[in-house]
Amino acid sequence: MDMYEERPPEIFTGGYFDQANIVNQTEGLQDFRRRQEGHLIIADDRPLLVMSFGLKYQGPNPSKYKIEGKYDIPVGFKVIIKWEEDEIVFMTRQGTFGPEFQIVYLPQSPTPEDFTIFEWNANIAEIWDQFLTVIEGKEDRDMRLFNQGPWRTFGVTRDEVQMALKQGTDQKTIVDGILYCADGIEPDLQEHMRYLGVDPATDENILWIFTAFKEEPLPAYFSQYVKDGMVYWVDERTSEATWKHPHYDKFRKMLQVARNQKPVPHWKSIMEFRIEFLLSNIFTWEAEASGEFPLVETVDNVIEMARIFGVDIKNEPYLVHVLKRALRHYGNCVKEKRKVKDVEDFRNLMHRYRDLVSQYEQAMSIEEKRVAKMKICVQCDERDAVLFCDQCKDFFCQGCFDRLHSRGRRQNHRRTWVEMGMCAECVESIALFHCVQCADLYCRDCFQEWHVRGGRRNHIPIILRSFNSQTHQLPEATPAMGTGAAQILAKARSPWVEFTDENNVKLYYNILTTESRRDKPLAVMNEPIEDNKGGGMSAGWSGTWGANMFPDPLDSRTQPSAPEMETAF
């Protein structure tokens, strides 16, 4: 007989169990092979692989949910045990009125019908009876494992598990593993805090990080799902699923930096910290060593700055220009190792911009009212006005003018014929031009917009002079002729914003649809309000203290000695 054919069993007298058999069983666990992680416990000559210890139940009446009056029931607990060649998974979660339990039976069988999943149940006795009913049909198997009941079978009462619950060991398990969701719909703030790794002893003043983590929208290509009280995400581009939150790394790093820097829990300090955190990840020591700094005014950075300043650029797209300016300004601060401060200056600039847009909205509203007033005869309020009385200062239709000016001193009133045709494009303003080639009437703004490119640039307009030449006598006519407010508002409200990529090539991005393209869209582009329009942006910036802190390359009066990061609008 070959000496290598048979070997004595490896029996360790100190342990009273077959070590080799336990190791083989442990390595056969599906989750252990897949992830090579978990907490291995040897209990009664068999392995238990604890994937998550969970936390102590913190719901209503916690003293009611005790095992034998002394053992804590974990929430978020997951363990896998071996029964000969089969595997059994036991899980717990926080239910509506108390802890809930689930058992998954995974026999070693290629037939999916042999797998059994017992639905979540708040009654441990009921789900345990259901489980025993299924496995009792296997008469050739050793059932003694289950004689000790569910709590000891799945190791809930083990000292290792109970000590882990008291010490909060699963804080790390949750962070590195799974975001739990008790209600099965949306994880709450407490669950996000546990997932990110909150430390109640040190994180009292930085709890806003966990709130920001919970409220930050997922990337457009990620979808969130909840299954069995656990949250996972799917990348729609690759159809890959992951247990890791798409923003986990970002906020985990932010949490670590905040624990070191300890920002004051005030909105100014929080905003300054977040801006510096954002830009510090751009101006790294590697970039400083190479001298090649990445772009600052990117789409992602503008969106992040909008979150920091708490503005909705979908509803206020004109604020993108303020955010880009803030990125340039604070980018220089971080690049030159200066402190990020005076965020209130940019908040005031945003208020100034909103006021400008509001003024133009008001001007357009007044223009619309005056146009409606001018278009209709003041006497009958029915027919279109075709005559203006220089002495009465009113617009009349032909019939009403003849009737009111047929006798008395009104017979000598001067009249002016007016063309009150409406613009064929906007149908809101009075037409000032007639295009010979288009054979249409246009207001000033629409004529400029539609005749700025292509063959239309050569079209010949006819000025409707009988209305235009008398504006010095018509005090209400100037706004009705077109103040330019509509055109300025169209640009300010446009979702299309121009950016530049790392190759200095223009990129056009739609804030509403998140579409990006290289060719310039035909739609109106969002442009900053010019300085000669109501003061523009420079009026709001020049009145702030931060404007004179450091030379601003946007100011034509300063001549920087070397090329700066910032560029003009």
XYZ file of C-alpha atoms in Angstrom:
569
model
C 0.000 0.000 0.000
C 1.309 3.419 -0.955
C 2.030 5.560 2.087
C 0.334 8.497 0.343
C -2.990 6.737 -0.376
C -4.302 6.940 3.189
C -3.637 9.446 5.919
C -4.957 9.558 9.478
C -7.656 12.148 10.039
C -6.378 15.527 11.161
C -7.985 15.636 14.591
C -7.039 18.460 16.898
C -7.564 17.412 20.492
C -7.753 20.963 21.751
C -10.600 21.891 19.432
C -12.628 18.660 19.403
C -13.534 19.137 15.720
C -12.305 18.144 12.295
C -10.465 21.295 11.155
C -10.054 20.169 7.558
C -13.757 19.433 7.141
C -14.733 22.854 8.483
C -12.317 24.597 6.147
C -13.734 22.699 3.190
C -17.258 23.656 4.200
C -16.267 27.275 4.655
C -14.611 27.535 1.259
C -17.723 26.040 -0.270
C -19.897 28.951 0.810
C -21.070 30.837 -2.274
C -20.621 34.307 -0.797
C -17.189 33.402 0.547
C -16.008 32.297 -2.895
C -17.548 35.341 -4.557
C -16.333 38.113 -2.266
C -13.665 36.541 -0.021
C -14.925 38.637 2.851
C -17.111 38.301 5.901
C -16.674 37.252 9.505
C -16.068 33.512 9.960
C -17.299 31.994 13.226
C -16.779 28.354 14.154
C -19.817 27.282 16.184
C -20.471 23.699 17.335
C -18.117 22.137 14.797
C -19.639 24.067 11.898
C -18.854 27.373 10.148
C -21.049 30.468 10.164
C -20.148 33.197 7.713
C -21.510 36.518 9.018
C -21.718 38.945 6.096
C -23.163 41.731 8.261
C -23.580 41.959 12.040
C -26.120 44.758 11.718
C -27.109 47.077 14.539
C -29.201 46.730 17.653
C -32.921 47.225 17.125
C -33.761 50.872 17.902
C -37.469 50.941 17.053
C -40.498 51.178 19.359
C -40.378 49.062 22.541
C -36.769 47.823 22.182
C -37.001 45.945 25.483
C -39.828 43.862 24.010
C -37.577 42.456 21.303
C -35.067 40.544 23.399
C -34.153 36.868 23.068
C -34.700 35.114 26.390
C -34.826 38.600 27.908
C -31.077 39.244 27.511
C -29.897 38.838 23.904
C -30.276 41.715 21.447
C -31.986 41.135 18.094
C -29.827 42.633 15.307
C -31.231 44.651 12.431
C -29.351 44.317 9.136
C -27.902 40.924 10.199
C -26.959 38.452 7.460
C -25.404 35.027 8.000
C -24.794 31.999 5.789
C -24.584 28.466 7.240
C -23.867 25.067 5.683
C -26.165 22.063 5.986
C -24.122 19.289 4.473
C -23.839 20.519 0.857
C -26.682 23.044 1.027
C -26.564 26.669 2.122
C -29.067 28.590 4.247
C -29.134 32.387 4.440
C -30.756 34.195 7.361
C -31.352 37.985 7.293
C -33.013 40.585 9.493
C -34.183 44.117 8.845
C -36.010 46.996 10.507
C -39.723 46.658 9.857
C -42.583 49.077 10.323
C -43.475 47.858 13.809
C -40.388 45.828 14.724
C -37.651 43.592 13.322
C -38.471 41.326 10.373
C -36.817 38.081 9.285
C -36.160 36.200 6.064
C -34.724 32.759 5.258
C -33.328 31.682 1.886
C -32.721 27.962 1.314
C -30.137 27.215 -1.392
C -29.766 23.486 -1.971
C -26.910 22.226 -4.099
C -29.093 21.681 -7.145
C -28.961 22.892 -10.754
C -32.741 23.270 -10.736
C -33.867 26.794 -9.750
C -37.206 25.408 -8.588
C -35.449 23.734 -5.672
C -34.430 27.103 -4.219
C -36.814 28.450 -1.591
C -37.178 32.073 -0.465
C -39.381 32.702 2.551
C -40.890 36.184 2.510
C -40.067 38.746 5.172
C -42.016 37.999 8.326
C -42.175 39.772 11.683
C -42.991 36.455 13.426
C -39.811 34.384 13.775
C -41.754 31.312 14.937
C -43.980 31.367 11.872
C -41.169 31.662 9.326
C -39.146 29.014 11.198
C -42.088 26.573 11.004
C -42.390 27.275 7.275
C -38.707 26.511 6.832
C -38.875 23.256 8.824
C -41.895 22.138 6.799
C -39.859 22.430 3.584
C -36.747 20.587 4.807
C -38.528 17.859 6.820
C -39.219 16.078 3.565
C -35.539 15.249 3.283
C -35.647 12.115 5.475
C -32.117 11.010 4.596
C -30.574 14.165 6.092
C -29.412 14.864 9.643
C -31.953 17.268 11.218
C -30.254 17.622 14.597
C -28.741 20.987 13.525
C -32.166 22.607 13.731
C -33.229 21.214 17.118
C -31.747 24.220 18.911
C -34.114 26.730 17.267
C -33.507 29.637 14.888
C -31.543 31.955 17.182
C -28.806 29.446 17.972
C -28.889 27.797 14.574
C -28.022 31.092 12.918
C -25.661 32.224 15.670
C -27.648 35.274 16.809
C -27.043 34.459 20.475
C -23.318 33.828 19.975
C -21.012 35.982 22.067
C -19.249 37.221 18.915
C -22.498 38.581 17.486
C -23.745 40.130 20.718
C -20.387 41.811 21.402
C -20.308 43.156 17.833
C -23.741 44.723 18.378
C -22.672 46.370 21.626
C -19.418 47.707 20.138
C -20.967 48.876 16.861
C -18.638 46.640 14.866
C -20.977 46.678 11.920
C -20.423 50.392 11.324
C -17.491 49.335 9.165
C -19.369 46.388 7.727
C -22.165 48.687 6.545
C -19.775 51.268 5.092
C -17.844 48.715 3.118
C -20.895 46.742 2.181
C -24.509 47.746 1.794
C -26.824 50.710 2.257
C -29.842 49.338 4.069
C -33.403 50.510 3.554
C -35.918 49.545 6.220
C -39.065 50.681 4.425
C -38.034 49.107 1.122
C -38.623 52.354 -0.791
C -36.036 55.005 0.071
C -33.268 54.894 2.725
C -33.617 57.618 5.331
C -30.977 59.974 6.707
C -30.014 57.661 9.571
C -29.355 54.809 7.158
C -27.226 57.082 4.975
C -25.285 58.171 8.064
C -24.554 54.583 9.070
C -23.552 53.719 5.494
C -21.117 56.637 5.225
C -19.665 55.884 8.661
C -20.940 58.481 11.118
C -19.086 58.898 14.379
C -21.484 60.488 16.911
C -18.560 61.506 19.104
C -16.812 63.654 16.464
C -19.314 64.405 13.691
C -21.835 66.546 15.554
C -20.845 69.744 13.699
C -20.566 68.177 10.244
C -23.886 66.365 10.005
C -24.644 68.522 6.948
C -22.308 66.231 4.976
C -24.671 63.295 5.497
C -27.657 65.425 4.500
C -25.858 66.547 1.328
C -24.940 62.920 0.603
C -28.570 61.848 0.853
C -29.951 64.754 -1.188
C -27.413 64.857 -4.023
C -29.008 63.498 -7.230
C -27.605 60.375 -8.810
C -25.725 60.684 -12.106
C -28.099 60.653 -15.066
C -27.048 57.166 -16.143
C -27.502 55.510 -12.710
C -30.711 53.990 -11.354
C -31.379 52.993 -7.767
C -33.165 49.816 -6.687
C -34.087 48.257 -3.338
C -34.266 44.516 -2.844
C -34.762 42.716 0.453
C -34.040 45.898 2.379
C -30.712 46.510 0.625
C -29.963 49.234 -1.917
C -27.989 48.739 -5.112
C -27.360 50.808 -8.221
C -27.245 49.947 -11.920
C -25.133 51.752 -14.503
C -27.495 51.963 -17.469
C -24.559 52.390 -19.873
C -23.052 49.011 -19.049
C -25.982 47.314 -17.232
C -23.599 46.604 -14.344
C -24.957 46.515 -10.794
C -23.004 47.665 -7.745
C -23.520 47.876 -3.986
C -21.430 51.049 -3.867
C -23.194 54.410 -4.039
C -21.964 56.455 -7.038
C -21.122 59.377 -4.708
C -19.709 57.300 -1.852
C -16.024 58.037 -2.537
C -16.647 61.769 -2.896
C -18.531 62.198 0.390
C -16.361 59.721 2.282
C -13.307 61.811 1.394
C -15.200 65.010 2.236
C -16.056 63.522 5.639
C -12.409 62.709 6.346
C -11.234 66.196 5.323
C -13.964 67.855 7.410
C -12.935 65.838 10.471
C -9.442 67.295 10.114
C -10.336 70.890 9.223
C -13.436 71.129 11.483
C -15.379 73.829 9.591
C -17.717 75.973 11.674
C -21.387 74.904 11.259
C -22.356 78.180 9.585
C -23.541 78.537 5.999
C -20.572 80.713 5.008
C -17.987 78.341 6.434
C -19.749 75.342 4.937
C -19.849 76.906 1.469
C -16.198 77.979 1.677
C -15.196 74.479 2.783
C -17.111 72.812 -0.069
C -15.681 75.198 -2.678
C -12.143 74.600 -1.441
C -12.759 70.841 -1.348
C -14.010 70.891 -4.944
C -11.110 72.917 -6.314
C -8.443 71.185 -4.214
C -9.301 67.972 -6.034
C -8.583 69.809 -9.304
C -5.407 71.692 -8.362
C -3.529 68.701 -6.973
C 0.173 68.536 -6.228
C 0.632 66.431 -9.376
C -0.842 69.232 -11.487
C 1.295 71.774 -9.666
C 4.444 69.718 -10.254
C 3.715 69.292 -13.966
C 2.499 72.857 -14.436
C -0.503 71.590 -16.395
C -3.725 72.501 -14.637
C -7.063 71.028 -15.708
C -10.013 73.102 -16.791
C -12.074 74.709 -14.067
C -15.136 75.918 -15.973
C -16.512 72.489 -16.834
C -20.121 71.366 -16.880
C -19.657 69.127 -13.825
C -17.974 71.879 -11.816
C -20.699 74.388 -12.668
C -23.369 71.895 -11.559
C -21.467 71.258 -8.326
C -21.104 74.997 -7.669
C -24.857 75.354 -8.228
C -25.433 72.777 -5.465
C -23.024 74.585 -3.157
C -24.724 77.959 -3.698
C -28.160 76.352 -3.570
C -29.395 77.601 -6.962
C -31.474 75.767 -9.540
C -29.828 76.491 -12.870
C -32.622 74.708 -14.707
C -35.016 77.454 -13.644
C -32.368 80.193 -13.572
C -29.933 79.293 -16.375
C -28.555 82.848 -16.496
C -26.817 82.203 -13.161
C -24.426 79.838 -14.938
C -22.325 82.879 -15.848
C -22.038 83.880 -12.193
C -21.055 80.334 -11.257
C -18.414 80.226 -13.993
C -17.038 83.503 -12.740
C -16.955 82.119 -9.174
C -15.054 79.072 -10.420
C -12.470 81.288 -12.087
C -12.093 83.514 -9.038
C -11.847 80.762 -6.434
C -9.784 78.621 -8.777
C -7.145 81.332 -8.665
C -7.417 81.419 -4.866
C -6.779 77.686 -4.495
C -4.111 77.698 -7.179
C -2.233 80.505 -5.411
C -2.753 78.944 -1.953
C -5.067 81.741 -0.821
C -8.005 81.185 1.480
C -11.457 80.782 -0.026
C -13.755 83.388 1.493
C -16.308 86.122 0.770
C -18.869 83.782 -0.789
C -21.461 86.396 0.084
C -20.078 88.580 -2.730
C -21.184 86.042 -5.301
C -24.520 85.561 -3.581
C -25.053 89.314 -3.913
C -24.036 89.115 -7.549
C -26.675 86.450 -8.092
C -29.288 88.705 -6.473
C -28.164 91.517 -8.784
C -28.542 89.265 -11.804
C -31.996 88.181 -10.688
C -32.970 91.826 -10.295
C -31.795 92.565 -13.833
C -33.814 89.706 -15.271
C -36.811 90.818 -13.217
C -36.495 94.335 -14.624
C -36.529 93.017 -18.159
C -39.526 90.824 -17.387
C -41.318 93.893 -16.060
C -40.325 95.913 -19.145
C -41.635 93.179 -21.425
C -44.892 93.041 -19.484
C -45.327 96.812 -19.841
C -44.498 96.545 -23.525
C -47.169 93.877 -24.048
C -49.799 95.977 -22.263
C -48.969 99.076 -24.276
C -48.995 97.167 -27.528
C -52.447 95.822 -26.702
C -53.588 99.341 -25.827
C -52.186 100.862 -29.015
C -53.558 98.190 -31.289
C -57.205 98.743 -30.352
C -59.259 101.893 -30.832
C -59.698 103.698 -27.493
C -63.276 104.632 -28.331
C -64.922 101.409 -29.447
C -62.426 98.872 -28.032
C -63.250 96.618 -30.960
C -61.530 97.614 -34.201
C -57.818 98.062 -34.849
C -56.515 101.606 -34.557
C -55.245 103.201 -37.803
C -55.066 106.890 -36.790
C -53.339 108.779 -34.000
C -54.653 112.185 -32.910
C -51.748 114.476 -32.054
C -53.930 116.645 -29.762
C -56.066 113.899 -28.127
C -52.972 111.669 -27.774
C -55.112 108.631 -28.514
C -55.426 105.938 -31.187
C -58.660 105.605 -33.156
C -60.140 103.456 -35.858
C -61.260 105.333 -38.966
C -64.968 105.391 -38.045
C -64.495 106.613 -34.474
C -62.028 109.298 -35.528
C -64.374 110.675 -38.203
C -67.344 110.692 -35.838
C -65.527 112.425 -32.943
C -63.657 114.916 -35.156
C -66.521 115.926 -37.469
C -67.471 119.161 -35.651
C -66.186 121.789 -33.258
C -62.565 122.512 -32.565
C -61.695 118.818 -33.000
C -62.064 119.357 -36.738
C -58.651 121.053 -36.676
C -56.871 118.241 -34.785
C -53.875 116.807 -36.592
C -53.959 113.154 -37.445
C -51.175 110.624 -38.126
C -51.671 107.400 -40.038
C -50.054 104.463 -38.244
C -49.372 100.888 -39.378
C -50.373 98.690 -36.458
C -49.472 95.362 -38.021
C -48.102 92.759 -35.599
C -44.820 90.905 -35.998
C -45.300 87.688 -37.970
C -42.859 85.776 -35.710
C -43.567 86.685 -32.098
C -47.113 88.008 -32.690
C -46.554 90.213 -29.633
C -44.791 93.390 -30.770
C -45.807 95.953 -33.349
C -43.980 95.493 -36.643
C -41.346 98.094 -37.515
C -40.002 96.456 -40.657
C -41.433 94.876 -43.774
C -39.031 92.401 -45.410
C -39.380 92.540 -49.182
C -38.005 89.050 -49.791
C -39.812 87.340 -46.866
C -42.975 89.379 -47.528
C -43.562 89.506 -43.763
C -43.753 92.090 -41.013
C -41.138 91.994 -38.226
C -40.484 93.766 -34.978
C -36.948 94.933 -34.373
C -35.845 91.951 -32.264
C -37.278 89.291 -34.566
C -35.867 90.938 -37.692
C -32.375 90.938 -36.178
C -32.693 87.341 -35.007
C -33.926 85.904 -38.306
C -31.697 87.946 -40.606
C -28.350 87.459 -38.888
C -27.054 84.471 -40.868
C -27.273 82.834 -44.274
C -28.894 84.388 -47.325
C -31.322 86.385 -45.183
C -28.513 88.771 -44.298
C -28.985 90.339 -47.741
C -32.736 90.826 -47.402
C -33.926 94.412 -47.782
C -36.248 95.796 -45.066
C -38.708 98.626 -45.558
C -39.070 100.829 -42.468
C -42.669 101.628 -41.653
C -41.929 105.365 -41.369
C -45.445 106.689 -40.834
C -45.303 105.113 -37.372
C -41.585 105.351 -36.763
C -41.148 109.016 -37.654
C -43.748 110.206 -35.167
C -42.381 108.504 -32.062
C -41.280 111.819 -30.592
C -44.959 112.753 -30.453
C -46.168 109.368 -29.178
C -45.009 108.967 -25.562
C -46.500 105.477 -25.365
C -44.979 104.326 -28.639
C -41.333 103.798 -27.709
C -41.869 100.706 -25.543
C -44.301 99.313 -28.088
C -41.706 99.644 -30.848
C -39.554 97.083 -29.015
C -37.254 97.775 -26.106
C -35.107 94.685 -26.741
C -36.287 93.135 -23.481
C -37.684 90.058 -25.187
C -34.419 89.331 -26.951
C -32.363 89.793 -23.795
C -34.724 87.571 -21.810
C -34.612 84.902 -24.506
C -30.839 84.762 -24.156
C -30.954 84.810 -20.361
C -33.505 81.978 -20.233
C -31.953 79.805 -22.939
C -30.813 76.384 -21.648
C -27.933 76.251 -24.173
C -24.636 77.328 -22.606
C -21.229 77.427 -24.237
C -18.248 75.685 -22.635
C -14.710 74.861 -23.742
C -13.144 71.410 -23.446
C -9.547 70.494 -22.608
C -8.577 70.865 -26.287
C -9.909 74.432 -26.361
C -12.792 73.320 -28.578
C -16.223 74.796 -27.975
C -18.837 72.549 -26.413
C -22.545 73.397 -26.233
C -24.496 71.981 -23.299
C -28.241 71.970 -22.666
C -28.957 72.425 -18.957
C -32.498 71.020 -19.181
C -31.855 67.903 -21.281
C -28.128 67.398 -20.416
C -27.458 67.111 -24.151
C -23.997 68.158 -25.320
C -22.890 68.776 -28.885
C -20.005 70.209 -30.862
C -21.957 72.064 -33.529
C -23.675 75.255 -32.451
C -27.442 74.737 -32.080
C -29.880 76.897 -34.015
C -31.619 77.828 -30.780
C -30.759 81.044 -28.954
C -27.587 80.724 -26.875
C -27.477 81.777 -23.247
C -25.275 84.854 -22.988
C -24.458 87.128 -20.036
C -26.298 90.434 -19.898
C -24.005 93.070 -21.345
C -22.563 95.766 -19.118
C -24.411 98.477 -21.017
C -27.743 96.750 -20.340
C -28.950 97.795 -16.900
C -25.441 97.724 -15.511
C -24.846 94.098 -16.522
C -22.748 91.885 -14.312
C -19.985 94.388 -13.683
C -22.347 96.658 -11.741
C -23.070 93.939 -9.241
C -19.433 92.876 -8.953
C -17.854 96.306 -8.690
C -19.880 97.196 -5.618
C -18.593 94.249 -3.585
C -15.580 94.208 -1.355
C -14.205 91.093 -3.041
C -13.943 92.935 -6.345
C -10.904 94.854 -5.161
C -9.243 92.069 -3.229
C -7.094 90.863 -6.079
C -6.648 91.834 -9.739
C -9.456 90.366 -11.785
C -8.436 89.435 -15.347
C -11.979 90.281 -16.412
C -11.228 93.931 -15.691
C -9.790 95.533 -18.812
C -8.025 98.127 -16.673
C -5.699 95.537 -15.139
C -2.876 94.106 -17.207
C -1.688 90.819 -15.697
C 1.975 90.117 -16.231
C 1.371 86.473 -17.121
C -1.556 84.579 -18.621
C -4.206 83.904 -15.988
C -6.548 80.996 -15.619
C -9.601 83.202 -16.010
C -11.044 84.208 -19.325
C -13.616 86.805 -20.259
C -17.213 85.894 -20.819
